[in-house]
Amino acid sequence: MTATIAPPQPPGPPPAPPRPSRRDRSARACSNRLHRSEHRTAALFIALPVLGFALFVLYPIGFAVVTSFTAWNGITSPVFTGLDNYVRMIGDQYFWKSLGNTVYMMMAIPVGLLLSLVLALAMNRRMRGTTFFRTIYYIPVISSIAAIAILWQWAYNGDFGLINQALGMVGIDGPNWLQNPATSKLAIMIMAVWKGLGFSMLLYLAALQSVPRQLYEAAAIDGASTLQQFWAITVPMLRPVTFFLVVTNIIGGAQIFVEVNIMTPDGGPEFSTATIVWYIWRQAFEYLNMGYATAISLMLGLLVFVVTALQFA
């Protein structure tokens, strides 16, 4: 007899998962409520900075972009003029003059960084009185820029200024610094370098003190001279601080205004000290050309952005 084989039976339905207990359901509901509460709290913390960014950054930028295409005096309704402000900017000799003055004054940035590095190297030595000198050099940084500009304006006076009196002691007849087109920009650059020395020196000093001494000891064992140690160890270790100072000084130098407005009213002799921010202020608040001033502001912001981006490249 032949045995018969029964055909395979199809698999039955999978067993039903066990029903969660009341305790599990209660714990899951509590966890969901906790997650929703955390999400609401997180959304609240995120919403505040986002709202501030939209209100104080995005809206002003959007308003400035729209205003740059209008003729507006800040009082009456703006009138759309298209690209007239930008076309006017290209042919405005005072715009190019003020932009050139700004770039010229920014040439003081490498001089200030070099002097601040020299001071930081001097202050990094173990000698008496370093704390006193660090404080003295940093006082201009925390002082009012308006007060400092007035003091330097007196010092630059051609008749009774301290600078010309000091030059007279060595037989030099000093010029009328702020009233001479040949020396007016130089005078403001000297004051700007003096005021920023303390900040750059402090950052360089902190960076110098963070360099491991073992690097210098190993270099000395290998026979490296002091100058070789400076170029091979100190300069590379200071590169991040130098990069930060270059970027911040370029941004700050492009916005110089108070010194020019106080020390050389009306942009100095023959418009020699007028900077781009000073020219924007004059167009906006003296001539009430808000649309044109906004167009110049956007162009300045674009230039600063491009120069800063090149530093990161």
PDB file of N, CA, C and O in Angstrom, residues 234-285:
ATOM      1  N   THR A 234      55.997  80.763  16.797  1.00  0.00           N
ATOM      2  CA  THR A 234      55.118  81.836  17.272  1.00  0.00           C
ATOM      3  C   THR A 234      54.144  82.281  16.193  1.00  0.00           C
ATOM      4  O   THR A 234      52.937  82.368  16.448  1.00  0.00           O
ATOM      5  N   VAL A 235      54.649  82.568  15.011  1.00  0.00           N
ATOM      6  CA  VAL A 235      53.783  83.076  13.947  1.00  0.00           C
ATOM      7  C   VAL A 235      52.687  82.074  13.574  1.00  0.00           C
ATOM      8  O   VAL A 235      51.504  82.448  13.486  1.00  0.00           O
ATOM      9  N   PRO A 236      53.000  80.780  13.352  1.00  0.00           N
ATOM     10  CA  PRO A 236      51.897  79.840  13.052  1.00  0.00           C
ATOM     11  C   PRO A 236      50.890  79.699  14.180  1.00  0.00           C
ATOM     12  O   PRO A 236      49.683  79.562  13.930  1.00  0.00           O
ATOM     13  N   MET A 237      51.345  79.741  15.430  1.00  0.00           N
ATOM     14  CA  MET A 237      50.416  79.602  16.550  1.00  0.00           C
ATOM     15  C   MET A 237      49.529  80.826  16.720  1.00  0.00           C
ATOM     16  O   MET A 237      48.436  80.738  17.286  1.00  0.00           O
ATOM     17  N   LEU A 238      49.996  81.968  16.234  1.00  0.00           N
ATOM     18  CA  LEU A 238      49.205  83.198  16.326  1.00  0.00           C
ATOM     19  C   LEU A 238      48.295  83.404  15.123  1.00  0.00           C
ATOM     20  O   LEU A 238      47.560  84.402  15.068  1.00  0.00           O
ATOM     21  N   ARG A 239      48.333  82.500  14.147  1.00  0.00           N
ATOM     22  CA  ARG A 239      47.583  82.696  12.918  1.00  0.00           C
ATOM     23  C   ARG A 239      46.066  82.826  13.156  1.00  0.00           C
ATOM     24  O   ARG A 239      45.432  83.680  12.552  1.00  0.00           O
ATOM     25  N   PRO A 240      45.435  82.013  14.020  1.00  0.00           N
ATOM     26  CA  PRO A 240      43.986  82.198  14.243  1.00  0.00           C
ATOM     27  C   PRO A 240      43.633  83.575  14.809  1.00  0.00           C
ATOM     28  O   PRO A 240      42.650  84.186  14.396  1.00  0.00           O
ATOM     29  N   VAL A 241      44.448  84.053  15.747  1.00  0.00           N
ATOM     30  CA  VAL A 241      44.188  85.382  16.315  1.00  0.00           C
ATOM     31  C   VAL A 241      44.399  86.456  15.265  1.00  0.00           C
ATOM     32  O   VAL A 241      43.626  87.418  15.175  1.00  0.00           O
ATOM     33  N   THR A 242      45.446  86.314  14.467  1.00  0.00           N
ATOM     34  CA  THR A 242      45.696  87.285  13.402  1.00  0.00           C
ATOM     35  C   THR A 242      44.543  87.319  12.408  1.00  0.00           C
ATOM     36  O   THR A 242      44.112  88.391  11.966  1.00  0.00           O
ATOM     37  N   PHE A 243      44.046  86.147  12.045  1.00  0.00           N
ATOM     38  CA  PHE A 243      42.904  86.079  11.126  1.00  0.00           C
ATOM     39  C   PHE A 243      41.691  86.797  11.707  1.00  0.00           C
ATOM     40  O   PHE A 243      41.022  87.575  11.019  1.00  0.00           O
ATOM     41  N   PHE A 244      41.398  86.548  12.975  1.00  0.00           N
ATOM     42  CA  PHE A 244      40.269  87.216  13.624  1.00  0.00           C
ATOM     43  C   PHE A 244      40.451  88.725  13.648  1.00  0.00           C
ATOM     44  O   PHE A 244      39.511  89.484  13.353  1.00  0.00           O
ATOM     45  N   LEU A 245      41.638  89.183  13.981  1.00  0.00           N
ATOM     46  CA  LEU A 245      41.883  90.625  14.059  1.00  0.00           C
ATOM     47  C   LEU A 245      41.817  91.278  12.688  1.00  0.00           C
ATOM     48  O   LEU A 245      41.318  92.401  12.559  1.00  0.00           O
ATOM     49  N   VAL A 246      42.314  90.602  11.664  1.00  0.00           N
ATOM     50  CA  VAL A 246      42.250  91.168  10.313  1.00  0.00           C
ATOM     51  C   VAL A 246      40.797  91.340   9.877  1.00  0.00           C
ATOM     52  O   VAL A 246      40.400  92.403   9.364  1.00  0.00           O
ATOM     53  N   VAL A 247      39.978  90.315  10.094  1.00  0.00           N
ATOM     54  CA  VAL A 247      38.578  90.381   9.673  1.00  0.00           C
ATOM     55  C   VAL A 247      37.832  91.470  10.437  1.00  0.00           C
ATOM     56  O   VAL A 247      37.129  92.307   9.858  1.00  0.00           O
ATOM     57  N   THR A 248      37.971  91.494  11.766  1.00  0.00           N
ATOM     58  CA  THR A 248      37.255  92.485  12.564  1.00  0.00           C
ATOM     59  C   THR A 248      37.752  93.898  12.298  1.00  0.00           C
ATOM     60  O   THR A 248      36.957  94.851  12.318  1.00  0.00           O
ATOM     61  N   ASN A 249      39.041  94.057  12.049  1.00  0.00           N
ATOM     62  CA  ASN A 249      39.568  95.393  11.748  1.00  0.00           C
ATOM     63  C   ASN A 249      39.096  95.888  10.389  1.00  0.00           C
ATOM     64  O   ASN A 249      38.850  97.091  10.218  1.00  0.00           O
ATOM     65  N   ILE A 250      38.975  94.996   9.422  1.00  0.00           N
ATOM     66  CA  ILE A 250      38.457  95.411   8.117  1.00  0.00           C
ATOM     67  C   ILE A 250      37.003  95.851   8.241  1.00  0.00           C
ATOM     68  O   ILE A 250      36.609  96.891   7.691  1.00  0.00           O
ATOM     69  N   ILE A 251      36.214  95.082   8.977  1.00  0.00           N
ATOM     70  CA  ILE A 251      34.810  95.457   9.163  1.00  0.00           C
ATOM     71  C   ILE A 251      34.700  96.778   9.918  1.00  0.00           C
ATOM     72  O   ILE A 251      33.922  97.662   9.556  1.00  0.00           O
ATOM     73  N   GLY A 252      35.500  96.929  10.983  1.00  0.00           N
ATOM     74  CA  GLY A 252      35.467  98.178  11.738  1.00  0.00           C
ATOM     75  C   GLY A 252      36.027  99.355  10.963  1.00  0.00           C
ATOM     76  O   GLY A 252      35.503 100.469  11.043  1.00  0.00           O
ATOM     77  N   GLY A 253      37.098  99.121  10.199  1.00  0.00           N
ATOM     78  CA  GLY A 253      37.684 100.205   9.416  1.00  0.00           C
ATOM     79  C   GLY A 253      36.763 100.717   8.332  1.00  0.00           C
ATOM     80  O   GLY A 253      36.800 101.902   7.980  1.00  0.00           O
ATOM     81  N   ALA A 254      35.935  99.838   7.788  1.00  0.00           N
ATOM     82  CA  ALA A 254      34.983 100.276   6.763  1.00  0.00           C
ATOM     83  C   ALA A 254      33.861 101.120   7.340  1.00  0.00           C
ATOM     84  O   ALA A 254      33.134 101.762   6.578  1.00  0.00           O
ATOM     85  N   GLN A 255      33.708 101.124   8.675  1.00  0.00           N
ATOM     86  CA  GLN A 255      32.608 101.856   9.303  1.00  0.00           C
ATOM     87  C   GLN A 255      33.092 103.056  10.111  1.00  0.00           C
ATOM     88  O   GLN A 255      32.348 103.573  10.954  1.00  0.00           O
ATOM     89  N   ILE A 256      34.315 103.502   9.903  1.00  0.00           N
ATOM     90  CA  ILE A 256      34.825 104.636  10.668  1.00  0.00           C
ATOM     91  C   ILE A 256      33.984 105.881  10.398  1.00  0.00           C
ATOM     92  O   ILE A 256      33.710 106.238   9.253  1.00  0.00           O
ATOM     93  N   PHE A 257      33.549 106.532  11.471  1.00  0.00           N
ATOM     94  CA  PHE A 257      32.651 107.681  11.323  1.00  0.00           C
ATOM     95  C   PHE A 257      32.876 108.751  12.389  1.00  0.00           C
ATOM     96  O   PHE A 257      33.022 109.929  12.075  1.00  0.00           O
ATOM     97  N   VAL A 258      32.883 108.340  13.659  1.00  0.00           N
ATOM     98  CA  VAL A 258      32.888 109.319  14.751  1.00  0.00           C
ATOM     99  C   VAL A 258      34.133 110.184  14.694  1.00  0.00           C
ATOM    100  O   VAL A 258      34.059 111.411  14.871  1.00  0.00           O
ATOM    101  N   GLU A 259      35.280 109.564  14.460  1.00  0.00           N
ATOM    102  CA  GLU A 259      36.524 110.331  14.427  1.00  0.00           C
ATOM    103  C   GLU A 259      36.480 111.419  13.356  1.00  0.00           C
ATOM    104  O   GLU A 259      36.873 112.559  13.587  1.00  0.00           O
ATOM    105  N   VAL A 260      35.979 111.057  12.186  1.00  0.00           N
ATOM    106  CA  VAL A 260      35.909 112.016  11.085  1.00  0.00           C
ATOM    107  C   VAL A 260      34.906 113.116  11.395  1.00  0.00           C
ATOM    108  O   VAL A 260      35.167 114.308  11.165  1.00  0.00           O
ATOM    109  N   ASN A 261      33.763 112.742  11.937  1.00  0.00           N
ATOM    110  CA  ASN A 261      32.706 113.716  12.177  1.00  0.00           C
ATOM    111  C   ASN A 261      33.083 114.723  13.252  1.00  0.00           C
ATOM    112  O   ASN A 261      32.641 115.873  13.198  1.00  0.00           O
ATOM    113  N   ILE A 262      33.903 114.323  14.220  1.00  0.00           N
ATOM    114  CA  ILE A 262      34.278 115.223  15.307  1.00  0.00           C
ATOM    115  C   ILE A 262      35.558 115.981  14.974  1.00  0.00           C
ATOM    116  O   ILE A 262      35.626 117.210  15.149  1.00  0.00           O
ATOM    117  N   MET A 263      36.562 115.287  14.481  1.00  0.00           N
ATOM    118  CA  MET A 263      37.863 115.912  14.281  1.00  0.00           C
ATOM    119  C   MET A 263      37.918 116.762  13.018  1.00  0.00           C
ATOM    120  O   MET A 263      38.642 117.767  12.978  1.00  0.00           O
ATOM    121  N   THR A 264      37.198 116.363  11.990  1.00  0.00           N
ATOM    122  CA  THR A 264      37.222 117.113  10.726  1.00  0.00           C
ATOM    123  C   THR A 264      35.795 117.299  10.214  1.00  0.00           C
ATOM    124  O   THR A 264      35.340 116.543   9.336  1.00  0.00           O
ATOM    125  N   PRO A 265      35.067 118.262  10.758  1.00  0.00           N
ATOM    126  CA  PRO A 265      33.707 118.501  10.252  1.00  0.00           C
ATOM    127  C   PRO A 265      33.716 118.829   8.754  1.00  0.00           C
ATOM    128  O   PRO A 265      34.713 119.313   8.216  1.00  0.00           O
ATOM    129  N   ASP A 266      32.614 118.536   8.099  1.00  0.00           N
ATOM    130  CA  ASP A 266      32.470 118.750   6.649  1.00  0.00           C
ATOM    131  C   ASP A 266      33.438 117.903   5.831  1.00  0.00           C
ATOM    132  O   ASP A 266      33.778 118.250   4.688  1.00  0.00           O
ATOM    133  N   GLY A 267      33.904 116.791   6.401  1.00  0.00           N
ATOM    134  CA  GLY A 267      34.761 115.899   5.634  1.00  0.00           C
ATOM    135  C   GLY A 267      36.179 116.353   5.475  1.00  0.00           C
ATOM    136  O   GLY A 267      36.902 115.825   4.625  1.00  0.00           O
ATOM    137  N   GLY A 268      36.624 117.309   6.288  1.00  0.00           N
ATOM    138  CA  GLY A 268      38.004 117.763   6.226  1.00  0.00           C
ATOM    139  C   GLY A 268      38.259 118.697   5.061  1.00  0.00           C
ATOM    140  O   GLY A 268      37.377 118.962   4.240  1.00  0.00           O
ATOM    141  N   PRO A 269      39.476 119.208   4.972  1.00  0.00           N
ATOM    142  CA  PRO A 269      39.811 120.095   3.846  1.00  0.00           C
ATOM    143  C   PRO A 269      39.801 119.341   2.528  1.00  0.00           C
ATOM    144  O   PRO A 269      40.386 118.259   2.410  1.00  0.00           O
ATOM    145  N   GLU A 270      39.079 119.895   1.567  1.00  0.00           N
ATOM    146  CA  GLU A 270      38.976 119.325   0.225  1.00  0.00           C
ATOM    147  C   GLU A 270      38.435 117.891   0.250  1.00  0.00           C
ATOM    148  O   GLU A 270      38.829 117.036  -0.541  1.00  0.00           O
ATOM    149  N   PHE A 271      37.544 117.631   1.202  1.00  0.00           N
ATOM    150  CA  PHE A 271      36.901 116.313   1.294  1.00  0.00           C
ATOM    151  C   PHE A 271      37.929 115.203   1.519  1.00  0.00           C
ATOM    152  O   PHE A 271      37.722 114.048   1.135  1.00  0.00           O
ATOM    153  N   SER A 272      39.037 115.541   2.178  1.00  0.00           N
ATOM    154  CA  SER A 272      40.161 114.608   2.275  1.00  0.00           C
ATOM    155  C   SER A 272      39.958 113.529   3.323  1.00  0.00           C
ATOM    156  O   SER A 272      40.637 112.486   3.268  1.00  0.00           O
ATOM    157  N   THR A 273      39.078 113.726   4.305  1.00  0.00           N
ATOM    158  CA  THR A 273      38.885 112.717   5.347  1.00  0.00           C
ATOM    159  C   THR A 273      37.485 112.116   5.331  1.00  0.00           C
ATOM    160  O   THR A 273      37.144 111.325   6.222  1.00  0.00           O
ATOM    161  N   ALA A 274      36.679 112.482   4.372  1.00  0.00           N
ATOM    162  CA  ALA A 274      35.313 111.947   4.302  1.00  0.00           C
ATOM    163  C   ALA A 274      35.352 110.451   4.028  1.00  0.00           C
ATOM    164  O   ALA A 274      35.924 110.008   3.032  1.00  0.00           O
ATOM    165  N   THR A 275      34.766 109.671   4.910  1.00  0.00           N
ATOM    166  CA  THR A 275      34.683 108.227   4.720  1.00  0.00           C
ATOM    167  C   THR A 275      33.312 107.868   4.152  1.00  0.00           C
ATOM    168  O   THR A 275      32.400 108.697   4.107  1.00  0.00           O
ATOM    169  N   ILE A 276      33.168 106.622   3.762  1.00  0.00           N
ATOM    170  CA  ILE A 276      31.933 106.203   3.108  1.00  0.00           C
ATOM    171  C   ILE A 276      30.749 106.258   4.082  1.00  0.00           C
ATOM    172  O   ILE A 276      29.646 106.645   3.704  1.00  0.00           O
ATOM    173  N   VAL A 277      30.963 105.887   5.352  1.00  0.00           N
ATOM    174  CA  VAL A 277      29.873 105.949   6.326  1.00  0.00           C
ATOM    175  C   VAL A 277      29.520 107.395   6.629  1.00  0.00           C
ATOM    176  O   VAL A 277      28.347 107.735   6.795  1.00  0.00           O
ATOM    177  N   TRP A 278      30.533 108.262   6.711  1.00  0.00           N
ATOM    178  CA  TRP A 278      30.246 109.681   6.915  1.00  0.00           C
ATOM    179  C   TRP A 278      29.448 110.233   5.741  1.00  0.00           C
ATOM    180  O   TRP A 278      28.522 111.019   5.940  1.00  0.00           O
ATOM    181  N   TYR A 279      29.764 109.829   4.530  1.00  0.00           N
ATOM    182  CA  TYR A 279      29.030 110.310   3.353  1.00  0.00           C
ATOM    183  C   TYR A 279      27.597 109.779   3.356  1.00  0.00           C
ATOM    184  O   TYR A 279      26.662 110.495   2.973  1.00  0.00           O
ATOM    185  N   ILE A 280      27.402 108.541   3.798  1.00  0.00           N
ATOM    186  CA  ILE A 280      26.046 107.998   3.920  1.00  0.00           C
ATOM    187  C   ILE A 280      25.251 108.815   4.927  1.00  0.00           C
ATOM    188  O   ILE A 280      24.085 109.166   4.685  1.00  0.00           O
ATOM    189  N   TRP A 281      25.863 109.100   6.069  1.00  0.00           N
ATOM    190  CA  TRP A 281      25.176 109.905   7.094  1.00  0.00           C
ATOM    191  C   TRP A 281      24.810 111.284   6.559  1.00  0.00           C
ATOM    192  O   TRP A 281      23.701 111.775   6.806  1.00  0.00           O
ATOM    193  N   ARG A 282      25.706 111.895   5.808  1.00  0.00           N
ATOM    194  CA  ARG A 282      25.427 113.239   5.292  1.00  0.00           C
ATOM    195  C   ARG A 282      24.288 113.207   4.268  1.00  0.00           C
ATOM    196  O   ARG A 282      23.399 114.077   4.308  1.00  0.00           O
ATOM    197  N   GLN A 283      24.298 112.233   3.385  1.00  0.00           N
ATOM    198  CA  GLN A 283      23.228 112.138   2.396  1.00  0.00           C
ATOM    199  C   GLN A 283      21.883 111.874   3.068  1.00  0.00           C
ATOM    200  O   GLN A 283      20.851 112.406   2.629  1.00  0.00           O
ATOM    201  N   ALA A 284      21.889 111.063   4.133  1.00  0.00           N
ATOM    202  CA  ALA A 284      20.627 110.675   4.761  1.00  0.00           C
ATOM    203  C   ALA A 284      20.064 111.764   5.665  1.00  0.00           C
ATOM    204  O   ALA A 284      18.861 112.067   5.596  1.00  0.00           O
ATOM    205  N   PHE A 285      20.892 112.358   6.499  1.00  0.00           N
ATOM    206  CA  PHE A 285      20.379 113.219   7.561  1.00  0.00           C
ATOM    207  C   PHE A 285      20.647 114.703   7.342  1.00  0.00           C
ATOM    208  O   PHE A 285      20.093 115.520   8.065  1.00  0.00           O
TER     209      PHE A 285
END
